[in-house]
Short mmCIF file of C-alpha atoms in Angstrom, two decimals:
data_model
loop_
_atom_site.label_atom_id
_atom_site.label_comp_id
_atom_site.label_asym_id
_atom_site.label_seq_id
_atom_site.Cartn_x
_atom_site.Cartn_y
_atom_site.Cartn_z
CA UNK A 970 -18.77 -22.83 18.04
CA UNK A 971 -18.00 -18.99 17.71
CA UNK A 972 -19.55 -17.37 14.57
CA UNK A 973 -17.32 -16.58 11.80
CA UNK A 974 -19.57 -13.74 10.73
CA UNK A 975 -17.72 -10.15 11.94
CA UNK A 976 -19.49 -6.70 11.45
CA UNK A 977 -16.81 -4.91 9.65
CA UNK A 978 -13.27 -4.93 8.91
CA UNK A 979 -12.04 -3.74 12.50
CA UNK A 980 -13.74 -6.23 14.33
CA UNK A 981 -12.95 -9.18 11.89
CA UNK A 982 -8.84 -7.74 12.46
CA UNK A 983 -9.37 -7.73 16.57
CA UNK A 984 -6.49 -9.78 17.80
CA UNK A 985 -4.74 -10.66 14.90
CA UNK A 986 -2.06 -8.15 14.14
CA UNK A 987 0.95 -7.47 15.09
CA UNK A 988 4.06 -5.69 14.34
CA UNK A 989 6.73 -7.41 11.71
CA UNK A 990 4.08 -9.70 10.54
CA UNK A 991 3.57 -11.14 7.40
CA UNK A 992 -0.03 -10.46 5.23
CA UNK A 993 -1.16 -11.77 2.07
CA UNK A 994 -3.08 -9.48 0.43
CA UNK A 995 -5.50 -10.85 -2.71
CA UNK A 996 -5.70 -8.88 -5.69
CA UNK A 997 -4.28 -7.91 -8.96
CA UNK A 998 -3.75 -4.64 -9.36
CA UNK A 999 -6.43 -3.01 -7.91
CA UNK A 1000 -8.98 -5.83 -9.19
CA UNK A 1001 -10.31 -7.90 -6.46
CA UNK A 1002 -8.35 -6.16 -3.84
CA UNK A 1003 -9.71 -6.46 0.41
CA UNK A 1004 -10.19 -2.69 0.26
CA UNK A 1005 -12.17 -2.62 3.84
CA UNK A 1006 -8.95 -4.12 5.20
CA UNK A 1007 -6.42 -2.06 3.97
CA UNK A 1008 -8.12 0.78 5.33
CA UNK A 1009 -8.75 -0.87 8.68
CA UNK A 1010 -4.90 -2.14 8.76
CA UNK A 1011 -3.83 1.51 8.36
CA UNK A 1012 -5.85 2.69 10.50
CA UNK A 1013 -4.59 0.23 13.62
CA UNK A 1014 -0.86 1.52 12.44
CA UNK A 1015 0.71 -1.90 12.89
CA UNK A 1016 4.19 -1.54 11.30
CA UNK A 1017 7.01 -2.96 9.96
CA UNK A 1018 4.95 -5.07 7.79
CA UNK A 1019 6.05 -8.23 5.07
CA UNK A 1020 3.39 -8.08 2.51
CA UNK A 1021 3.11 -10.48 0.02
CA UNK A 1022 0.87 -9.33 -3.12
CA UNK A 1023 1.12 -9.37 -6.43
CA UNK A 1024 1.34 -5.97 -6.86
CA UNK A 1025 1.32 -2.60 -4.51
CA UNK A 1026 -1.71 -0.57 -5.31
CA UNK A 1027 -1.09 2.73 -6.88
CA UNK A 1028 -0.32 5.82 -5.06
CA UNK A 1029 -3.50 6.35 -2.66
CA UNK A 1030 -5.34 3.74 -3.51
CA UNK A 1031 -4.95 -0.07 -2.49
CA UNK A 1032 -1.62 -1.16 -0.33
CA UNK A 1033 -0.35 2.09 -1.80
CA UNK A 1034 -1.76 3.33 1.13
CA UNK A 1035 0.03 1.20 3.41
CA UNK A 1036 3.25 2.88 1.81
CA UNK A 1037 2.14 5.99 2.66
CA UNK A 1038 1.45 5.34 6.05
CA UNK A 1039 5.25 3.53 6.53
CA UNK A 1040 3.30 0.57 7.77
CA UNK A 1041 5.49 -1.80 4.86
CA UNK A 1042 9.02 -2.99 5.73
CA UNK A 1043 9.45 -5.34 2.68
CA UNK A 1044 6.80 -6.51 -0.34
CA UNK A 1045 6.92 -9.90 -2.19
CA UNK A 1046 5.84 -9.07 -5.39
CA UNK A 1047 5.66 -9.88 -9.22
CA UNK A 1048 4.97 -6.23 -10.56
CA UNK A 1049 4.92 -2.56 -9.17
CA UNK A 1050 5.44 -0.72 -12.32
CA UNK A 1051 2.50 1.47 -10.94
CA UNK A 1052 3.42 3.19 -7.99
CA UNK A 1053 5.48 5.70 -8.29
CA UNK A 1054 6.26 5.84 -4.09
CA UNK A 1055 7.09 2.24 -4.27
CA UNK A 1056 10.27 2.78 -6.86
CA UNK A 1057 10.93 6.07 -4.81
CA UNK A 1058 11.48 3.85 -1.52
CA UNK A 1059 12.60 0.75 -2.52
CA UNK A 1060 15.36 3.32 -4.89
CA UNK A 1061 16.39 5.07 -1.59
CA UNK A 1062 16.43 2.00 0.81
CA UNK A 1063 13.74 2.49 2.77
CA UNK A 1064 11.84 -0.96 1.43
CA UNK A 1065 12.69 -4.32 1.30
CA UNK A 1066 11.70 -6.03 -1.95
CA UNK A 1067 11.28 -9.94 -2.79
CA UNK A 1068 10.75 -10.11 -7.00
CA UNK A 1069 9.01 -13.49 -8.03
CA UNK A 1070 8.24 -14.38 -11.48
CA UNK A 1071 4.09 -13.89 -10.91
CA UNK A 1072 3.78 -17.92 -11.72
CA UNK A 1073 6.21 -18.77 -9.04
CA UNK A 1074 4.58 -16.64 -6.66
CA UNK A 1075 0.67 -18.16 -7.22
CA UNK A 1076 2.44 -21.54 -7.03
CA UNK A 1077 4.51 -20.84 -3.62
CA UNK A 1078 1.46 -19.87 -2.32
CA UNK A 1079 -0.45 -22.64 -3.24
CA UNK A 1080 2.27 -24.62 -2.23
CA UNK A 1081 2.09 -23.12 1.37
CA UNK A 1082 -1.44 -23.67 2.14
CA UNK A 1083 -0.97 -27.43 0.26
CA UNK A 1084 1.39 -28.40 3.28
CA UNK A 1085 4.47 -28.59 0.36
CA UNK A 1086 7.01 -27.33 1.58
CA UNK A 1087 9.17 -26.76 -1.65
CA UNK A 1088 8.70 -27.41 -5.69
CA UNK A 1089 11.08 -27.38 -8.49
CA UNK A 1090 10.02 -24.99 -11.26
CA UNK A 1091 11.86 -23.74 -14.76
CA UNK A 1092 10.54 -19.98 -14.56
CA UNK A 1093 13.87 -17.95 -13.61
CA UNK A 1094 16.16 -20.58 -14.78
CA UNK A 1095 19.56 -18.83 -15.81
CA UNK A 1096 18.00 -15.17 -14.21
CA UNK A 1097 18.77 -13.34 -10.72
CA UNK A 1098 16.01 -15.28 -9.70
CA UNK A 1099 17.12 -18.37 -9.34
CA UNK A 1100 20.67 -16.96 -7.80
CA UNK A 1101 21.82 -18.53 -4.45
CA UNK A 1102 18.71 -21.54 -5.06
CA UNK A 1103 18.93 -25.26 -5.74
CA UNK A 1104 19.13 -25.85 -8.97
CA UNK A 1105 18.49 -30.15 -10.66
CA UNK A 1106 18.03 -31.47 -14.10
CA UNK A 1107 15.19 -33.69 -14.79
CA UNK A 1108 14.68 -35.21 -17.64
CA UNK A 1109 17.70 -33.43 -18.70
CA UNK A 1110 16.34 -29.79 -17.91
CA UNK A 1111 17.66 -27.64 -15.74
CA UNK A 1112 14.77 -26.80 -12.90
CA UNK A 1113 14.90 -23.92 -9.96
CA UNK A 1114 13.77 -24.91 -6.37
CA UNK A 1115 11.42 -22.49 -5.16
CA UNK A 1116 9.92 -22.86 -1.26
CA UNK A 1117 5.99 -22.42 -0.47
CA UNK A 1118 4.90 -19.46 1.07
CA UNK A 1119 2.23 -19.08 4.21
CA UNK A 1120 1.69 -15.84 6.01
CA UNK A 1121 0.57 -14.94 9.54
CA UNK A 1122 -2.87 -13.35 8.50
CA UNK A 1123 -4.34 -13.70 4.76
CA UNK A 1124 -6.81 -10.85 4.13
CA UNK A 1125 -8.61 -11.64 0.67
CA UNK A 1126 -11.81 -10.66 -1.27
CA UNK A 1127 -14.75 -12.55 -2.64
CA UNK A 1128 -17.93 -11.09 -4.63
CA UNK A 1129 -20.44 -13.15 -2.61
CA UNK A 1130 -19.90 -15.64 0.58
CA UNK A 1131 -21.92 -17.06 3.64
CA UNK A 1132 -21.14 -17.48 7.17
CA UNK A 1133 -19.85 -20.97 6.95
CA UNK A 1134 -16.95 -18.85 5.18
CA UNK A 1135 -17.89 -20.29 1.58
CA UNK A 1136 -16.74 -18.18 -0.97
CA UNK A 1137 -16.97 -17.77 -4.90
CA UNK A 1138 -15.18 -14.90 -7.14
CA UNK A 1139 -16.43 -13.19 -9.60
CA UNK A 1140 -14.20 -13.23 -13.09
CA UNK A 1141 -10.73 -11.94 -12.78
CA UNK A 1142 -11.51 -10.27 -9.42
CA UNK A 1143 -10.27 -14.29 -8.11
CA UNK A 1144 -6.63 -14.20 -9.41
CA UNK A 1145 -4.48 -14.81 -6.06
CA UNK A 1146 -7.43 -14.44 -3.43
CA UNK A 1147 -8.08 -18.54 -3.39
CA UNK A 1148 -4.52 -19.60 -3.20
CA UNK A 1149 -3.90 -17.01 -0.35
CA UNK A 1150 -7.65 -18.11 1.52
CA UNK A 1151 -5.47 -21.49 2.00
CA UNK A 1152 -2.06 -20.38 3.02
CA UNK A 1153 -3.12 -17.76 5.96
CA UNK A 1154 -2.41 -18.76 9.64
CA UNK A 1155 -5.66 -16.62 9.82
CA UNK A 1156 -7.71 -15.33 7.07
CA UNK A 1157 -10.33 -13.06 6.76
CA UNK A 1158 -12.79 -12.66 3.78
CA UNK A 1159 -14.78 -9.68 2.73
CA UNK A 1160 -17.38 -9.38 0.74
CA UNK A 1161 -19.63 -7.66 -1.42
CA UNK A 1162 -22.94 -10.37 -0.66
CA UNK A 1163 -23.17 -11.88 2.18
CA UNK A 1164 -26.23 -15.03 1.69
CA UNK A 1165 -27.76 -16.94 3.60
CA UNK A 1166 -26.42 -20.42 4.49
CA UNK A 1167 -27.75 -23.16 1.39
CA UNK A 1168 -28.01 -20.46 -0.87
CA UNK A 1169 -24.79 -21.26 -2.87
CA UNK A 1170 -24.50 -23.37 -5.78
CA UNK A 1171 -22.61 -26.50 -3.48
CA UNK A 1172 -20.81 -27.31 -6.64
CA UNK A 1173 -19.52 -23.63 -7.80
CA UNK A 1174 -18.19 -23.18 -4.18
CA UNK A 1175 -14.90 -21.68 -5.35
CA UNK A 1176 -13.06 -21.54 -1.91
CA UNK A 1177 -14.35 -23.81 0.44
CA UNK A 1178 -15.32 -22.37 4.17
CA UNK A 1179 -12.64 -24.24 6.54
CA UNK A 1180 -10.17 -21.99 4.86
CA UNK A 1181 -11.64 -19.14 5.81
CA UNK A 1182 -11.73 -17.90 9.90
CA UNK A 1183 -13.58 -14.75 10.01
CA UNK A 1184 -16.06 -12.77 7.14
CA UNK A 1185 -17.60 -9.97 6.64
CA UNK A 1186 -19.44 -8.02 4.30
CA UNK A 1187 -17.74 -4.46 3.08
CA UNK A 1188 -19.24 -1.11 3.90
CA UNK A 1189 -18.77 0.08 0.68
CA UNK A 1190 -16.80 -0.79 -2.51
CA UNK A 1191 -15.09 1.62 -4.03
CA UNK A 1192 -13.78 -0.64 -6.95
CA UNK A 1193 -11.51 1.64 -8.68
CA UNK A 1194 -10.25 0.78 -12.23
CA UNK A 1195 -6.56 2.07 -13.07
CA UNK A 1196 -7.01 2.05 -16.74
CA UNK A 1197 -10.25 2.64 -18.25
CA UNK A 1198 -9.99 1.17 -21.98
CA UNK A 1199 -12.67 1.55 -24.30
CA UNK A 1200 -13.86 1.21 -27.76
CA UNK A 1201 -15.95 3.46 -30.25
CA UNK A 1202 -18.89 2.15 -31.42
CA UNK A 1203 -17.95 -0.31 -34.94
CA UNK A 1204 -14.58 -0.87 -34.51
CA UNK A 1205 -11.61 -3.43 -32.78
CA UNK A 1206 -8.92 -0.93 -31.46
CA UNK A 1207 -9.07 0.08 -27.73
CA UNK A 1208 -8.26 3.71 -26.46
CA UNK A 1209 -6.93 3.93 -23.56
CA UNK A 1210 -8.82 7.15 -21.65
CA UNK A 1211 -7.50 7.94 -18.33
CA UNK A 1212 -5.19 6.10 -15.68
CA UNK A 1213 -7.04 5.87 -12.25
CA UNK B 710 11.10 3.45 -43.81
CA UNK B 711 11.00 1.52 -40.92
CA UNK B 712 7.46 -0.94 -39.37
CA UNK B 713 5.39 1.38 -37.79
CA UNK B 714 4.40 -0.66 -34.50
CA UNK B 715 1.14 -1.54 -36.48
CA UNK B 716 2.96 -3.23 -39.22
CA UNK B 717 4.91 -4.92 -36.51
CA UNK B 718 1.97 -6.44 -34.86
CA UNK B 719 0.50 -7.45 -38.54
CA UNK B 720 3.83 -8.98 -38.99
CA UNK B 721 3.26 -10.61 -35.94
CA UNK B 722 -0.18 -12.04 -36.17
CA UNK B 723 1.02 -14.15 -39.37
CA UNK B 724 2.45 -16.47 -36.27
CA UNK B 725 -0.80 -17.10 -35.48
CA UNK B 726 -2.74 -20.60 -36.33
CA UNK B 727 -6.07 -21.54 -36.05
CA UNK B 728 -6.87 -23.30 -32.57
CA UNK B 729 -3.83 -22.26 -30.94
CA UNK B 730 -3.92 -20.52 -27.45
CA UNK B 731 -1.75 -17.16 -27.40
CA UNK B 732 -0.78 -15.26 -24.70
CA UNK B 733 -0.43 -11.25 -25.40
CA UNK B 734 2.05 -9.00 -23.71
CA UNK B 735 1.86 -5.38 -22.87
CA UNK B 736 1.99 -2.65 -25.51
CA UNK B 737 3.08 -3.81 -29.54
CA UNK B 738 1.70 -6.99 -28.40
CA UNK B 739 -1.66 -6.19 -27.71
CA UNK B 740 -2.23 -4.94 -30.92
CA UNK B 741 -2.05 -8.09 -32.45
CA UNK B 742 -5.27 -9.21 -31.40
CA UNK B 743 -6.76 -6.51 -34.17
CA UNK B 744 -5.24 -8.55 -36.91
CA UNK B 745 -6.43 -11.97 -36.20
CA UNK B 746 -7.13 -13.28 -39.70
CA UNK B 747 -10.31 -13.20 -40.45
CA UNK B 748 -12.17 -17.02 -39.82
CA UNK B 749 -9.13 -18.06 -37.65
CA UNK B 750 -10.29 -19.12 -34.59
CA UNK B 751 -7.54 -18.20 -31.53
CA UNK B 752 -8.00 -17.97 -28.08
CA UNK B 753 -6.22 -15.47 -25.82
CA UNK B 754 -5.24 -16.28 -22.17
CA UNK B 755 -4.95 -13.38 -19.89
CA UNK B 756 -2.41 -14.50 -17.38
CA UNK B 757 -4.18 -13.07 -14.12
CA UNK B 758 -6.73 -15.63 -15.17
CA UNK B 759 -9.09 -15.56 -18.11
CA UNK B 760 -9.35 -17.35 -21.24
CA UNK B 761 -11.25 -16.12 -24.21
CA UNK B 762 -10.48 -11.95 -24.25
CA UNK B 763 -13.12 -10.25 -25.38
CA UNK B 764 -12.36 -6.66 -27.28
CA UNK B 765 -12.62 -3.23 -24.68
CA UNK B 766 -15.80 -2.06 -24.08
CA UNK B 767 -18.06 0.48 -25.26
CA UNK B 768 -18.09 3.39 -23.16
CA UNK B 769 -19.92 3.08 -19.90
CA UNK B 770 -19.96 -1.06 -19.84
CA UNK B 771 -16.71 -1.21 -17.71
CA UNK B 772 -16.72 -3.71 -15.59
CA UNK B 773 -14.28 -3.46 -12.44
CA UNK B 774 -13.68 -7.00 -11.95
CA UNK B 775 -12.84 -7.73 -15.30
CA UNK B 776 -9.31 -6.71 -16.69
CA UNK B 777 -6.91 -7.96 -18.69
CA UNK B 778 -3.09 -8.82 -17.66
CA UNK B 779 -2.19 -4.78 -18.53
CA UNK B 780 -4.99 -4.15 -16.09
CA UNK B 781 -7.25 -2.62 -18.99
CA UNK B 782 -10.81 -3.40 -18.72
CA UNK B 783 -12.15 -5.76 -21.16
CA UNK B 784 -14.66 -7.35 -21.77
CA UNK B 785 -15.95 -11.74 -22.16
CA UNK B 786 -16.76 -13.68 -24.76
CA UNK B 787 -19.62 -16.84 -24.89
CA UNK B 788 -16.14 -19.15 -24.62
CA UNK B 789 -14.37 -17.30 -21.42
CA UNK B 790 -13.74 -19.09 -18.62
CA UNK B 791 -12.05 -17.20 -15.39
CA UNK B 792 -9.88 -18.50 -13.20
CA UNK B 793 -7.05 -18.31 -10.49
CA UNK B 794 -3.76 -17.29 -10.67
CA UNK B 795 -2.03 -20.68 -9.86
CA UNK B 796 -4.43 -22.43 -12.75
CA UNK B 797 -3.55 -19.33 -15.09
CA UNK B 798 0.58 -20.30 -14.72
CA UNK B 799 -0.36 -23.82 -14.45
CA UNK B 800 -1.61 -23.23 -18.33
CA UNK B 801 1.86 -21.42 -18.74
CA UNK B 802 4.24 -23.38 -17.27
CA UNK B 803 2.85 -26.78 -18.05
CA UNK B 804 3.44 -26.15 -21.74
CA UNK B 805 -0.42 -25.67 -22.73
CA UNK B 806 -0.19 -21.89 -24.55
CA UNK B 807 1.13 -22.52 -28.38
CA UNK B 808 2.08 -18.89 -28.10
CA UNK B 809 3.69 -16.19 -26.45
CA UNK B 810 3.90 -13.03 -28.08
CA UNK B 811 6.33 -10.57 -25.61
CA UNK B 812 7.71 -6.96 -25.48
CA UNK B 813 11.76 -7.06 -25.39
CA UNK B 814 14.80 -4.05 -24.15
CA UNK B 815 17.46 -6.79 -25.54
CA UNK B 816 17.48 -10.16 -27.05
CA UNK B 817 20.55 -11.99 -28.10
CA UNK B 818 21.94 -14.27 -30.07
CA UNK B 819 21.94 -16.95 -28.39
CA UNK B 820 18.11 -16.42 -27.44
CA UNK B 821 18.26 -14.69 -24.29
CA UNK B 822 15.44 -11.92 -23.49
CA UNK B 823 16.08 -9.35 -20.96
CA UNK B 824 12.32 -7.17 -20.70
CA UNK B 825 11.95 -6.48 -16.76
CA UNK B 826 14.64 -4.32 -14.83
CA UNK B 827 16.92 -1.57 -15.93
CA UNK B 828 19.20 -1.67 -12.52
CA UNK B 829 19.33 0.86 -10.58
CA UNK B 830 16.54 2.75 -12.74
CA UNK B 831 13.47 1.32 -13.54
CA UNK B 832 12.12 -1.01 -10.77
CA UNK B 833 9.06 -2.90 -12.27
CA UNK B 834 9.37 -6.40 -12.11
CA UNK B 835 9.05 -9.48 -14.30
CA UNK B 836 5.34 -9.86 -14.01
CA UNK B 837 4.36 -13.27 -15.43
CA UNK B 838 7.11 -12.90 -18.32
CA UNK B 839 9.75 -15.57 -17.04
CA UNK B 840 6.76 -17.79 -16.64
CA UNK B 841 5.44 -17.59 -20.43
CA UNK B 842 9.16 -17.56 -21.66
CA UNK B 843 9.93 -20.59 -19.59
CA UNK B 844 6.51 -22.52 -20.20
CA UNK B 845 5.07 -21.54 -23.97
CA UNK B 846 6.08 -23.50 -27.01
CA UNK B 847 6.69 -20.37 -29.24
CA UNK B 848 8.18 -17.32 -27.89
CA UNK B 849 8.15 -14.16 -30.53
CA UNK B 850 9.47 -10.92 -29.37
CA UNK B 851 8.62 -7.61 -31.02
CA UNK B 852 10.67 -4.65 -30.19
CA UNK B 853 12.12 -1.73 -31.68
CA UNK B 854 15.51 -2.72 -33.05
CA UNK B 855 17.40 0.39 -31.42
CA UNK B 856 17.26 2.37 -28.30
CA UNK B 857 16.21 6.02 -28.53
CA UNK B 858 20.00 6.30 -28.30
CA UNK B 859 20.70 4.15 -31.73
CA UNK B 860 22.60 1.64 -29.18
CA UNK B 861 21.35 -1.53 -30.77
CA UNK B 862 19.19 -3.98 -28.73
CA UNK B 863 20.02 -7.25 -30.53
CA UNK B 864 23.26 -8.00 -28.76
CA UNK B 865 25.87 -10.94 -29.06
CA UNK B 866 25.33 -10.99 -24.98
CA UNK B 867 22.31 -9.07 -23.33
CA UNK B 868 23.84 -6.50 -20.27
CA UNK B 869 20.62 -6.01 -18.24
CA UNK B 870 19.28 -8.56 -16.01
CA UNK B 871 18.10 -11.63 -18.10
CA UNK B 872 13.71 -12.75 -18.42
CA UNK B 873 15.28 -16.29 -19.80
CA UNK B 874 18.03 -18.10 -21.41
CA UNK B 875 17.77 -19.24 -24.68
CA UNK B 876 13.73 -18.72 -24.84
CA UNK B 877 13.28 -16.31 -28.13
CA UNK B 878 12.38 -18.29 -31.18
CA UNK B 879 11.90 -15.48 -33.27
CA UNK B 880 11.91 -11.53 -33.63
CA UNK B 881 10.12 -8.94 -35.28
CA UNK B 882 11.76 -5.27 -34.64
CA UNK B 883 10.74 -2.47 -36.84
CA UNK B 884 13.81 -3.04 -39.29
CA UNK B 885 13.00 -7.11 -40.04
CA UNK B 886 12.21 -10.49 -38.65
CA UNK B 887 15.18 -12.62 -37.36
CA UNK B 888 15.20 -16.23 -36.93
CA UNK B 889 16.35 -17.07 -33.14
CA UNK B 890 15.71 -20.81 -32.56
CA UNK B 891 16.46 -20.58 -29.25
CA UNK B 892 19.86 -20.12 -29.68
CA UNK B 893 20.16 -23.44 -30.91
CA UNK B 894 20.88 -22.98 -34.41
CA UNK B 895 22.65 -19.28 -35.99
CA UNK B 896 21.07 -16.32 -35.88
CA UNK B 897 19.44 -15.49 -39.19
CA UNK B 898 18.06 -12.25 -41.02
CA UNK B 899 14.59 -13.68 -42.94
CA UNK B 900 12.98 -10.36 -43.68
CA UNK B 901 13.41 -6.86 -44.14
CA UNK B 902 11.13 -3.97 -43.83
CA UNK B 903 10.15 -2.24 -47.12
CA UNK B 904 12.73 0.51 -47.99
CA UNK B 905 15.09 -1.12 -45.03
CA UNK B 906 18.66 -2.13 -46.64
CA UNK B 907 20.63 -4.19 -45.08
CA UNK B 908 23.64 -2.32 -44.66
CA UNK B 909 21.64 -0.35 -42.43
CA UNK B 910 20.25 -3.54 -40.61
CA UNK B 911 23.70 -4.49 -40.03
CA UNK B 912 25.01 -1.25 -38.66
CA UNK B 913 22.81 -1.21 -35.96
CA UNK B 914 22.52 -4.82 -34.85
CA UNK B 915 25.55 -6.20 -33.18
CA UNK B 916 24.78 -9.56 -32.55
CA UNK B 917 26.22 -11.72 -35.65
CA UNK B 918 23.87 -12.79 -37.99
CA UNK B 919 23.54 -15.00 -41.35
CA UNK B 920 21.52 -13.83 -43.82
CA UNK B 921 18.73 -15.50 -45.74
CA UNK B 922 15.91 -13.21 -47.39
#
């Protein structure tokens, strides 16, 4: 059996893309994001792009750069309240946008990867959201149908992983990446550690391996924050400092 | 004189109860977490998947994988637990957060909360908002009662693009605290801010309203 250990973010990509594809892209915000990959996507230039994240980076930084670049033709998102491109394009016509309610979005996409093919949900219910869907009471509330999601490459980070393709997250750096791990036709993991095989706690395996087809551990991690918050010594109330 | 947004958030934490999980919204919201009465024990969820928020931390402890829902860093406590986003909204939807404490651009009357898209001008999106108004128990909204206009926010019929449908149970603006039950039962005026009158409440609300101080 072929290795599913890859030296770096072009080689783990060899093969997969191609244009008008669809990517999932792990993250929130810029927390937990496959930075190596978004580079290396850029880089190849593959366009015409459906990317489904939560959010789109910020402007140079994250999928922000794939905006940049013209490599995204439509984003399924929750939030993108902070990229200032992203309004500009989507304003003018130049992107395609798919708003889910963030729940309905994790849920689609654990849906996907679950082999369910549809749920019923009450997030949108009576909203644009849920305009042009099924709509059935149960129980004698009114529910929205909502279809599961799968994508032709998932590209998601972990903070330490082996070659089996094991992974584990570390605090809110997991948010979408192990819903997305299981709803790629491909998916590719990077990673900050990269440990020998036995060396994980078997039982604190957060993503199991046979989700995951190729890994690799990142160059470098930049790990931006976009809001620093901090406190003075003594007291409760945050300050908010700089935005990335 | 009008709440400042601190005395809106204080006004706000007196929905708290001890053991409840709350969920915190973006801006006014936030704030409510610095007037947690002292020995009441409440848990906030962070919807991109943390229970147990910690306060910010001191300068120089940032920690890049750990944020709260306004992507501000934060920091744990010995109770957190982390996990994904489909858990996270499985807490939400599945009716497991007591409360929900939300920023609002218009409620109505009859409940509804509109809080994610001015058409045509601001292009955000609903973030996990229709999923806490749709899934959490309590829903309290705390807004400013006008628009920087003076066009009044709590409406007989919201114009922008709806969050949900009959989901506000009750409101705190700067002027007073309204009743909203969902819809279900009148609208109704239970306090007013100190030096507030309500003449002045009722010139710039137009949503109808009973009143019972």
């Amino acid at each position: 059996m072929a290795g599913k250990t890859q030296k770096d973010a072009a080689e783990a990509l060899a093969g997969v893309l191609f244009d008008g594809m669809t990517i999932m892209a792990g993250g929130f915000g810029l927390c937990g994001i496959p930075e190596n990959l978004i580079a290396a996507i850029r880089e190849t230039g593959v366009k015409n792009l459906t990317v489904v994240s939560n959010n789109c980076g910020i402007d140079g930084f994250g999928l922000g750069v794939l905006l940049e670049s013209g490599q995204i033709k439509k984003m399924i998102s929750s939030y993108v309240g902070e990229n200032k491109l992203f309004e500009k394009l989507y304003l003018s016509g130049e992107l395609e946008l798919e708003f889910n309610p963030q729940g309905t979005l994790a849920e689609r996409i654990r849906a996907g990867g679950a082999g369910i093919p549809a749920f019923f949900t009450k997030t949108g219910v009576g909203t644009l959201v849920a305009e042009g869907k099924e709509t059935r009471e149960f129980d004698g509330e009114l529910y929205v149908m909502e279809r599961g999601l799968t994508a032709d490459l998932a590209i998601v980070k972990a903070h330490t992983g082996d070659a089996e393709g094991n992974l584990v997250y570390r605090k809110t750096a997991r948010n979408f990446n192990p819903m997305m791990a299981t709803a790629g036709k491909v998916t590719i993991a990077e990673i900050e550690h990269l440990v020998p095989v036995g060396s994980l706690d078997k039982d604190n395996i957060h993503t199991p391996g046979i989700y995951v087809d190729r890994i690799f551990q990142g160059a470098n991690f930049e790990k931006r924050i976009e809001r620093v918050t901090t406190r003075p010594k003594e007291t409760q109330m945050g300050e908010e400092k700089a935005s990335a | 004189m009008a709440w400042t947004r601190d005395e809106m958030a204080a006004r706000a934490a007196s929905e708290l109860r001890d053991g409840f999980y709350v969920n915190l919204g973006i801006g006014i919201p936030t704030l409510v977490a610095n007037y947690i009465p002292a020995g009441m024990h409440v848990t906030l969820q962070s919807e991109n998947g943390m229970l147990g928020m910690g306060p910010f931390p001191h300068e120089g402890e940032e920690d890049a994988d750990l944020i709260n829902a306004g992507k501000q860093t934060i920091t744990e406590l010995d109770s957190s637990s982390y996990f994904s986003s489909a858990d996270s909204f499985a807490m939400i939807r599945g009716g497991h957060i007591a409360l929900s404490i939300l920023g609002g651009m218009q409620v109505s009357e009859k409940g509804d909360l509109a809080n994610w898209m001015v058409p045509g001008k601001v292009v955000k999106g609903m973030g996990g908002a229709m999923d806490l108004v749709a899934g959490v128990k309590r829903v309290v909204v705390v807004m400013d009662h006008v628009e920087k206009s003076g066009a009044p926010k709590l409406l007989k019929a919201c114009t922008l693009p709806l969050t949900g449908a009959g989901v506000v149970d009750l409101l705190i603006t700067d002027l007073g605290v309204f009743e909203v039950g969902r819809g279900k039962s009148p609208l109704k005026l239970t306090a007013l801010a100190s030096g507030v009158t309500l003449d002045e409440i009722k010139a710039k609300t137009e949503a109808e309203f009973e009143v019972g101080l």
